[in-house]
Coordinates of C-alpha atoms and ligand atoms in Angstrom, one line a residue:
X7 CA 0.0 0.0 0.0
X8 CA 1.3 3.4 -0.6
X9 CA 0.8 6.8 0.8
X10 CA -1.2 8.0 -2.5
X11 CA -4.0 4.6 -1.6
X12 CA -4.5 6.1 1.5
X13 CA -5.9 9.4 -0.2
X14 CA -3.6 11.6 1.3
X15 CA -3.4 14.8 -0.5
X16 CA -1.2 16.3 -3.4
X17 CA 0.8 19.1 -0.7
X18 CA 0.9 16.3 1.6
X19 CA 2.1 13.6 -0.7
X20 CA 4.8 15.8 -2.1
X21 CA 6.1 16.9 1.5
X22 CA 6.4 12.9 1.9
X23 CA 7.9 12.2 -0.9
X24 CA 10.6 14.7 -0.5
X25 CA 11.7 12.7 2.7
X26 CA 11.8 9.8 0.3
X27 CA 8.8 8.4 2.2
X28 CA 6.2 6.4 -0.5
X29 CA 5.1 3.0 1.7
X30 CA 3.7 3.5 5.1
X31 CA 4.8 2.2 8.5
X32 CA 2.2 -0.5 9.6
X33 CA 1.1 2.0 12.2
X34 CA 0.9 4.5 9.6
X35 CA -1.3 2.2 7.2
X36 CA -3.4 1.3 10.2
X37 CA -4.1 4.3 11.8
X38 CA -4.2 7.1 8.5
X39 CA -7.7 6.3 7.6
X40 CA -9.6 5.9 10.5
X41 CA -7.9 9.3 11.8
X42 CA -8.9 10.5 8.5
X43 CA -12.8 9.6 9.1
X44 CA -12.4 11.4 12.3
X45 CA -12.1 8.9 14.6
X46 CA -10.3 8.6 18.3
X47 CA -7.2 6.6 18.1
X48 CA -5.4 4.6 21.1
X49 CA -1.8 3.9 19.4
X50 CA 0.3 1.1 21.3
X51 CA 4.0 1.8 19.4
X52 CA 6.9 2.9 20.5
X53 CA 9.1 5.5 18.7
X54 CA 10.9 4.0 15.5
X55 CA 7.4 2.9 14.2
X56 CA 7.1 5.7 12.2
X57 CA 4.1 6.9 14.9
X58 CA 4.7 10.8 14.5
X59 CA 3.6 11.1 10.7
X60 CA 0.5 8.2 11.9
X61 CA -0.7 11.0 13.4
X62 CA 0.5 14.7 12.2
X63 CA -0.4 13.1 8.6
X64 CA -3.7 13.2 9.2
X65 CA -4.0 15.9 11.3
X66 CA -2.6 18.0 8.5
X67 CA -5.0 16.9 6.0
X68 CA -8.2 17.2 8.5
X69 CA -6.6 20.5 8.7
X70 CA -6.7 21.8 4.9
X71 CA -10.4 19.8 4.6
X72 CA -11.7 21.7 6.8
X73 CA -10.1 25.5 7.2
X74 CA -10.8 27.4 10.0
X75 CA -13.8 30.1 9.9
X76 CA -13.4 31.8 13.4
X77 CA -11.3 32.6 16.0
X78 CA -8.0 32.1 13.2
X79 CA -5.2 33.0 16.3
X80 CA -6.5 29.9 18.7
X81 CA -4.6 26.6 18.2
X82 CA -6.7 24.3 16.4
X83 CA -3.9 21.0 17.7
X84 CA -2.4 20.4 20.5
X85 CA 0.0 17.9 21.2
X86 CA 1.6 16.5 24.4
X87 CA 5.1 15.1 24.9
X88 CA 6.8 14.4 28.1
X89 CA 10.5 15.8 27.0
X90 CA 11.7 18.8 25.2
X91 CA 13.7 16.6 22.6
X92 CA 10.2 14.4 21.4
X93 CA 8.2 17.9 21.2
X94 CA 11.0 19.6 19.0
X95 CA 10.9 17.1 17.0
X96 CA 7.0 16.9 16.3
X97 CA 6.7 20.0 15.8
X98 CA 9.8 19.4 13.0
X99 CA 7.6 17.0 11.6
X100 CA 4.6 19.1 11.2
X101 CA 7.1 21.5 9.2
X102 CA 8.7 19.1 7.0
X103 CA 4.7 17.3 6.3
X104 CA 3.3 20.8 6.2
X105 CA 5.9 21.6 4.4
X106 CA 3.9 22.8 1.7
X107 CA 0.7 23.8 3.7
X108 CA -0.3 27.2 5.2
X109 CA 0.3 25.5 9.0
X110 CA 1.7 27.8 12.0
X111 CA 3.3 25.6 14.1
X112 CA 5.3 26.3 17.3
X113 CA 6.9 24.3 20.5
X114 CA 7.1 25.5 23.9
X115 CA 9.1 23.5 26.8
X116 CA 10.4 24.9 29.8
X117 CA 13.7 25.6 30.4
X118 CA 14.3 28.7 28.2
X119 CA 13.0 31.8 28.1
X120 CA 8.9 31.9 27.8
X121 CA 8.9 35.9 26.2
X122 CA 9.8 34.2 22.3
X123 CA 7.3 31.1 23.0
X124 CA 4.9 33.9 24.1
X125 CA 5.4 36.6 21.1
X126 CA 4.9 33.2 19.0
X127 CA 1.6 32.6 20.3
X128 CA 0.5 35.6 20.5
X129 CA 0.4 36.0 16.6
X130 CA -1.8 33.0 16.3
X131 CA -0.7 29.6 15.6
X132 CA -2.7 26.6 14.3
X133 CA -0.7 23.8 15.8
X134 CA 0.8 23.9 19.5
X135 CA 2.9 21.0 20.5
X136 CA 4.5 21.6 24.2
X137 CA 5.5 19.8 27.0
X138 CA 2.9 19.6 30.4
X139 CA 4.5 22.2 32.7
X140 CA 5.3 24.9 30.3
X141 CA 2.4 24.7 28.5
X142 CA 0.3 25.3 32.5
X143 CA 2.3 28.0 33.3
X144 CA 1.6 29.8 30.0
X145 CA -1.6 28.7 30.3
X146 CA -2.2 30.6 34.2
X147 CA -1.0 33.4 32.6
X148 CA -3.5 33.7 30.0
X149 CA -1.1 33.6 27.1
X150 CA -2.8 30.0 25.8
X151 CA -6.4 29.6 25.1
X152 CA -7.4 25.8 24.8
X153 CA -11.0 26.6 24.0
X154 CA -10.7 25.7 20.1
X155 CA -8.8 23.0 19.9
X156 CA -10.1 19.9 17.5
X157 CA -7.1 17.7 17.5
X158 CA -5.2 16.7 21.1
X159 CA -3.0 14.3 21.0
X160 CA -1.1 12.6 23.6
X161 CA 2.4 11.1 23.0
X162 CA 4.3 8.3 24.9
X163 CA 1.2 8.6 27.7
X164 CA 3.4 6.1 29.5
X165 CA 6.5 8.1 30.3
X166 CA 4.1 11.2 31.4
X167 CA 2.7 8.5 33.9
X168 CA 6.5 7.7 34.6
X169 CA 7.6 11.5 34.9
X170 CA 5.1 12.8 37.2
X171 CA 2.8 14.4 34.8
X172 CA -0.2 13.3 35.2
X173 CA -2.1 15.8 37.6
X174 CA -0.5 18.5 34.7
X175 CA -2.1 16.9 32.1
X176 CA -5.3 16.4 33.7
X177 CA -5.6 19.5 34.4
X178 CA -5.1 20.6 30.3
X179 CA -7.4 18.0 29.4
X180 CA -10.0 20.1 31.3
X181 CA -9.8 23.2 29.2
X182 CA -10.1 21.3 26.2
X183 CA -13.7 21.3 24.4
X184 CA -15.2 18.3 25.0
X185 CA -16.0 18.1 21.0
X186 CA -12.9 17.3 19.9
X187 CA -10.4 14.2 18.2
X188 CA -8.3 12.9 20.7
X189 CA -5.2 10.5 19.9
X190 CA -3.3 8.5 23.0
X191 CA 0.2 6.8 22.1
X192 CA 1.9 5.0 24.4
X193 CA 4.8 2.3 24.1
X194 CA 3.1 0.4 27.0
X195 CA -0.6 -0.5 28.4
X196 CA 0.1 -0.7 32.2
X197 CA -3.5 -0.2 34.0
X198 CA -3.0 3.4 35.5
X199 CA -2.1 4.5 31.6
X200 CA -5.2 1.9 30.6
X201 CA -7.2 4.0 32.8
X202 CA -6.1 8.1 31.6
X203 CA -6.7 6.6 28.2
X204 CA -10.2 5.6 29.1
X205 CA -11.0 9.4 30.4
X206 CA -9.6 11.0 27.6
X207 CA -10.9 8.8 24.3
X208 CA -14.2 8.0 23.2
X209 CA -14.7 5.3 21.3
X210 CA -11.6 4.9 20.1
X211 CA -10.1 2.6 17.5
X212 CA -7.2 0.2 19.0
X213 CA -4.0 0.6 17.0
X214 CA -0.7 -2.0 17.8
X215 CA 2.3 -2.4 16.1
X216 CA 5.5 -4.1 16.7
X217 CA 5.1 -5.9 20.0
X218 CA 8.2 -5.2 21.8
X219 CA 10.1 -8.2 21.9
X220 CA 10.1 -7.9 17.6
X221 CA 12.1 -4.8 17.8
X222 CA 14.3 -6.4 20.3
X223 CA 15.2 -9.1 17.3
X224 CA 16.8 -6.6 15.3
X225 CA 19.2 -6.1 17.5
X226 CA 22.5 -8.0 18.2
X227 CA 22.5 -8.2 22.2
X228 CA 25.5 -9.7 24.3
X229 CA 25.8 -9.1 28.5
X230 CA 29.1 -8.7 29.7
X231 CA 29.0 -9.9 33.6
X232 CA 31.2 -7.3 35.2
X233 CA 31.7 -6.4 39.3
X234 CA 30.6 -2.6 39.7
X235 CA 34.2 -1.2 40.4
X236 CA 35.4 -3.1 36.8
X237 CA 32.7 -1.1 34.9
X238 CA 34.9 1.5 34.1
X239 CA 37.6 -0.4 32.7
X240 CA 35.3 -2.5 30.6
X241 CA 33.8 0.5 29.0
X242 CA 37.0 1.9 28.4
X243 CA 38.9 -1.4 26.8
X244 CA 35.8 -1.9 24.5
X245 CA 35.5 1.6 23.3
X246 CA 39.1 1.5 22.7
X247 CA 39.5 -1.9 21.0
X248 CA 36.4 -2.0 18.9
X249 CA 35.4 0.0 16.1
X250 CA 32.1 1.8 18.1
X251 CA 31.1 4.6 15.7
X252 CA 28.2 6.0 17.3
X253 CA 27.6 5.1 21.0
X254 CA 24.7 5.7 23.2
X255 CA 25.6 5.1 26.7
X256 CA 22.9 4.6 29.7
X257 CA 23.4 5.0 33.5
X258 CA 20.5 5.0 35.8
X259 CA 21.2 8.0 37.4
X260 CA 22.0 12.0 36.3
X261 CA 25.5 11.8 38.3
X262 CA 26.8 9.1 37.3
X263 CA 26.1 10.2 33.5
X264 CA 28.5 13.2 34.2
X265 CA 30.9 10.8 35.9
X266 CA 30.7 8.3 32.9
X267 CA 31.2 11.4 29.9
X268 CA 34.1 12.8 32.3
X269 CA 36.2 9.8 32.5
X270 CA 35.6 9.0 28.4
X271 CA 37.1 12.4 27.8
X272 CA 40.0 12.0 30.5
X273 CA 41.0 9.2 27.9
X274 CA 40.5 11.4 24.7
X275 CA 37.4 9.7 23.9
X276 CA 34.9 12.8 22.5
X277 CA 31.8 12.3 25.1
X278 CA 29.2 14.5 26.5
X279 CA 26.0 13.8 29.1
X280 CA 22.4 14.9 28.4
X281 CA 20.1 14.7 31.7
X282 CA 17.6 16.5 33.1
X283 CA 20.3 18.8 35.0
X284 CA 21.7 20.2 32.2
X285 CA 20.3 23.7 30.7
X286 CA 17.9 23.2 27.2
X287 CA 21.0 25.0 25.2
X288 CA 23.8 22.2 26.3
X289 CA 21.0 19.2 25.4
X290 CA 20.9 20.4 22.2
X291 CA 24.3 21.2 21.6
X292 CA 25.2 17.8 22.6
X293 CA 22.5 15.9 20.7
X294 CA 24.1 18.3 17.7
X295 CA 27.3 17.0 18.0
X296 CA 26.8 13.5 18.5
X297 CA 24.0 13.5 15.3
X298 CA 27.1 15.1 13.4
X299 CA 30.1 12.5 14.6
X300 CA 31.6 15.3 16.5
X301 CA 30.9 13.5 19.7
X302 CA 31.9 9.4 19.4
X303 CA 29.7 8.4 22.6
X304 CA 26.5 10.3 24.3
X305 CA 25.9 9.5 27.7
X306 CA 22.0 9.9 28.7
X307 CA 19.5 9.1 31.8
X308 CA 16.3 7.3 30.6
X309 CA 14.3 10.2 30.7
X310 CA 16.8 12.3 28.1
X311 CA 16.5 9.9 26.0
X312 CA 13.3 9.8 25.0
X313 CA 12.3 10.5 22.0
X314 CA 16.5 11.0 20.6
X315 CA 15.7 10.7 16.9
X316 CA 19.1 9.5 15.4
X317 CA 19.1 7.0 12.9
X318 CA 23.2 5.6 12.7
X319 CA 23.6 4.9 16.7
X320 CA 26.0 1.8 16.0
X321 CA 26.0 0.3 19.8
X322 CA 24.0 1.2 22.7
X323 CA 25.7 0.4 26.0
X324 CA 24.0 -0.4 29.2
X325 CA 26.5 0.9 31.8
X326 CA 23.7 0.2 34.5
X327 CA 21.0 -2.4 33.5
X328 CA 17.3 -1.0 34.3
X329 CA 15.6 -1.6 36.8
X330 CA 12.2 -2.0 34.5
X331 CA 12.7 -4.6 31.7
X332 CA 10.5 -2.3 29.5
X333 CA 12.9 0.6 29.9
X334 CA 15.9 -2.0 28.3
X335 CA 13.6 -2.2 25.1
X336 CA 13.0 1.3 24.8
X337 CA 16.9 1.4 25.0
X338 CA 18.3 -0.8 23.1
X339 CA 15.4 0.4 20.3
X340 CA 17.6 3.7 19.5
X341 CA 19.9 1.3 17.8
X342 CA 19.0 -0.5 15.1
X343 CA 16.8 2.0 13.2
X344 CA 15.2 2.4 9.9
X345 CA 15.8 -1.6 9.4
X346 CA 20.1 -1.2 10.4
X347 CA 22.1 -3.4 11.9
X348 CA 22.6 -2.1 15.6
X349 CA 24.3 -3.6 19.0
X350 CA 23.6 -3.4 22.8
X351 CA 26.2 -4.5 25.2
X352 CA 24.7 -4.7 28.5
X353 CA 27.2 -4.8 31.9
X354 CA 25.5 -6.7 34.6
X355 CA 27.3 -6.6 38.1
X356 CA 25.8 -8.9 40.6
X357 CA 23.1 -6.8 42.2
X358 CA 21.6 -6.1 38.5
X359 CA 21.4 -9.9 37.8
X360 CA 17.7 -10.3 38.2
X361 CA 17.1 -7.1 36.3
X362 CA 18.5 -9.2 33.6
X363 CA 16.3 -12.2 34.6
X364 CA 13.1 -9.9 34.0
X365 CA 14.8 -8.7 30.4
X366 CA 15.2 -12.2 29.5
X367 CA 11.9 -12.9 30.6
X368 CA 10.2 -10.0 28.6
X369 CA 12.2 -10.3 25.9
X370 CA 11.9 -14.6 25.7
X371 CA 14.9 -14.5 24.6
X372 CA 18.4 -15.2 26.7
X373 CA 21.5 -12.7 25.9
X374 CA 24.5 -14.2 24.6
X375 CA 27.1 -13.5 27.4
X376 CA 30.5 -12.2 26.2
X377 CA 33.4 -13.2 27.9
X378 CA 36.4 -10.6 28.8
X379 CA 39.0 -10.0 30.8
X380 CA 36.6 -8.2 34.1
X381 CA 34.4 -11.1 33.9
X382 CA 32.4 -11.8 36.9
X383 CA 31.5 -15.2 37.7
X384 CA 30.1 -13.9 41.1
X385 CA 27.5 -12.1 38.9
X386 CA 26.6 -14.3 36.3
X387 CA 25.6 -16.5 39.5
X388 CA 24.1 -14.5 41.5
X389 CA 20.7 -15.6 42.7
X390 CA 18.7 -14.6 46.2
X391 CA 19.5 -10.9 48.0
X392 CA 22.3 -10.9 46.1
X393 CA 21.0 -10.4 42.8
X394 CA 19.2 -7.2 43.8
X395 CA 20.4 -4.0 44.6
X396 CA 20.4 -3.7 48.5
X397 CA 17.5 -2.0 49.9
X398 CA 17.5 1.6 50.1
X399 CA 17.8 2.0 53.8
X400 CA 21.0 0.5 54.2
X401 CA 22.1 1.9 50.5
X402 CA 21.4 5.3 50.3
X403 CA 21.8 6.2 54.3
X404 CA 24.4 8.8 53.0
X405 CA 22.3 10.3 50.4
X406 CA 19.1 10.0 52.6
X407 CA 20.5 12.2 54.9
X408 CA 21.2 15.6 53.8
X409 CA 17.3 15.8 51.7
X410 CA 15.9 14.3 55.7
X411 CA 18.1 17.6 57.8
X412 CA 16.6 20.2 55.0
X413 CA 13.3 18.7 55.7
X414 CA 14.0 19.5 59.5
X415 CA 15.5 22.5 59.6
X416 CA 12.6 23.9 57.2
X417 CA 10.1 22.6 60.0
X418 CA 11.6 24.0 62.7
Ligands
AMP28 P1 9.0 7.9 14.8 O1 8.5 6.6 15.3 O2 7.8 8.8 14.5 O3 10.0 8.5 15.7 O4 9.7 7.7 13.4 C1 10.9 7.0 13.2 C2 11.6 7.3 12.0 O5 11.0 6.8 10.8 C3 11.8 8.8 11.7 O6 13.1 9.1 11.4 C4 10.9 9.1 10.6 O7 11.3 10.2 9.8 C5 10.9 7.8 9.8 N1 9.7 7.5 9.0 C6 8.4 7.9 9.3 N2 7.6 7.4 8.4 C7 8.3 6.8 7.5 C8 8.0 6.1 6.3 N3 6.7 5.9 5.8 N4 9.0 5.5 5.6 C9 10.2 5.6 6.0 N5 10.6 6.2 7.1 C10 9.7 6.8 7.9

């Protein structure tokens, strides 16, 4: 099936076909036309699948079919995303689709400046993608009107869920017009997102594609069993023996992603970190760089990666396994793109051994382990207590403390 059988139209088609784009994702082919007759969508797909233009496709023709008569400076779309980096890059999409369309379009995300997100507004635009908080704040302050929105979608609902921004996005859905399309993507269906779908959708039409564990496939996997105080060598010796082009690295927390970039660069390996922490301006800088070659290895938190649209990663390396098997898939999905070849090395220390368990388990398939010189017997056996991290009382007493004598002193 191609684009043109779907009855997109000419502007649209040629804005497609520009990208080179002429056959449609399976979420594209499954979701266009019932969008297209208007209806509610809930799309299960994770980024990869091609989900962005399954929905700003549509949008954009609905759009044209139907022009606006009143009220021309009110967004008639809005569409949420969780991180700065996923909304930047839907709103991208409506410009290269709209390409040839008479489509405003703007993003707004916190962590810059609001008065150029405000000017923007301010002249009218007909699509609004933005992330949760930002898009509130703008909202108190009367610079966003919701009231003629048709077209709300929500993007990876899951990692809102994750990031704490439900009771934001809630509270947007409220000022929306209750006459409306509404579109719910989400990479997973755990009940609480099961639940937000069921108050935002109304009859809607149940797209899936690419249950997780095919994506996973595509991609060469091998665990290196490794003690915790080895890690650093490991990732050293492999970036400097193998030929890693293009190397996403992932640590569980923000720290240890500076500590991670800083060593690679104490050995003249070109590295940076992208995590919450860091300012909007050095996220995309970095993201820049490493999309370019400039940077050999990126460093990122869970969170910043979401939504990195890079197409050549060569090898994503699991410094620290997750402790969610679903957040390994997600990972390990940046590589391995557009139908290339990609790899994951994962380093498992003993007390991440059953996080590999529940990857192997949702996965169904067992990771070929690689030996090396750090190997770890200790953690390829580990079973029991040992095989989890140690609970957080006894762990994190030192970092517990200082967060526990603010609390105090701000009470007394
Ligand atoms: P997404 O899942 O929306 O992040 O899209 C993943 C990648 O697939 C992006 O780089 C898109 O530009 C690309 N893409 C989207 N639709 C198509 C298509 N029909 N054919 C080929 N590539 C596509």
């Amino acid at each position: 099936m191609s684009f043109k059988e779907l009855k997109i139209n000419e502007q649209i088609l040629r804005a497609l076909t520009k990208e080179g784009y002429t056959i449609p994702t399976p979420i594209q082919a499954k979701a266009i036309p019932e969008l297209l007759k208007g209806k509610d969508l809930m799309g299960i797909a994770q980024t990869g699948t091609g989900k962005t233009a399954a929905f700003v496709v549509p949008i954009l023709q609905r759009m044209c079919a139907e022009p606006k008569q009143c009220a021309p400076k009110f967004p008639r779309v809005l569409v949420l995303a969780p991180t700065r980096e996923l909304a930047a890059q839907i709103d991208q999409s409506f410009a290269t689709y709209g390409k040839f369309l008479k489509i405003r379009h703007t993003v707004i995300f916190g962590g810059v400046g609001q008065m150029p997100q405000v000017k923007t507004i301010s002249r009218g635009v007909d699509v609004l993608v933005a992330t949760p908080g930002r898009l509130l704040d703008l909202m108190n302050q009367g610079h966003v009107h919701l009231k003629h929105v048709e077209f709300f979608v929500l993007d990876e609902a899951d990692r809102m869920l994750d990031m704490g921004f439900i009771h934001d996005v809630r509270k947007i859905v409220a000022r929306l017009p209750s006459r409306r399309q509404s579109l719910f993507f989400s990479a997973t269906m755990p009940s609480q997102v099961a639940k937000l779908a069921s108050t935002l959708l109304l009859n809607p039409v149940r797209v899936q594609v690419a249950p997780q564990a095919t994506t996973v496939e595509l991609v060469e996997q091998h665990v290196f069993f490794v003690d915790q105080e080895n890690k650093d060598k490991l990732l050293i010796s492999l970036l400097q023996q193998q030929h890693l082009t293009s190397v996403l690295i992932f640590t569980r927390t923000k720290h240890r992603a500076n500590k991670v970039a800083k060593l690679l660069a104490s050995k003249g390996i070109k590295a940076d970190a992208i995590h919450g922490n860091k300012s909007q301006s050095a996220r995309t800088k970095a993201m820049g760089q490493f999309r370019s070659g400039v940077l050999q290895v990126l460093v990122a938190t869970d969170i910043a990666a979401r939504g990195i649209d890079i197409d050549n990663i060569s090898h994503v390396i699991n410094y620290d396994l997750p402790n969610e098997a679903e957040s390994y898939v997600h990972r390990i999905g940046r590589t391995a793109r557009a139908g290339a070849k990609g790899t994951a090395y994962s380093f498992c220390a003993a007390d991440e051994r059953d996080f590999l368990r529940d990857v192997e388990k949702l996965t169904r398939m067992q990771i070929t382990v690689k030996e090396h010189k750090y190997h770890s017997a200790r953690a390829k056996d580990a079973t029991g207590k040992s095989a989890r991290p140690a609970p957080k009382q006894q762990r994190g007493q030192r970092s517990n403390r200082s967060p526990r004598r603010r609390s105090f002193s701000r009470r007394r």
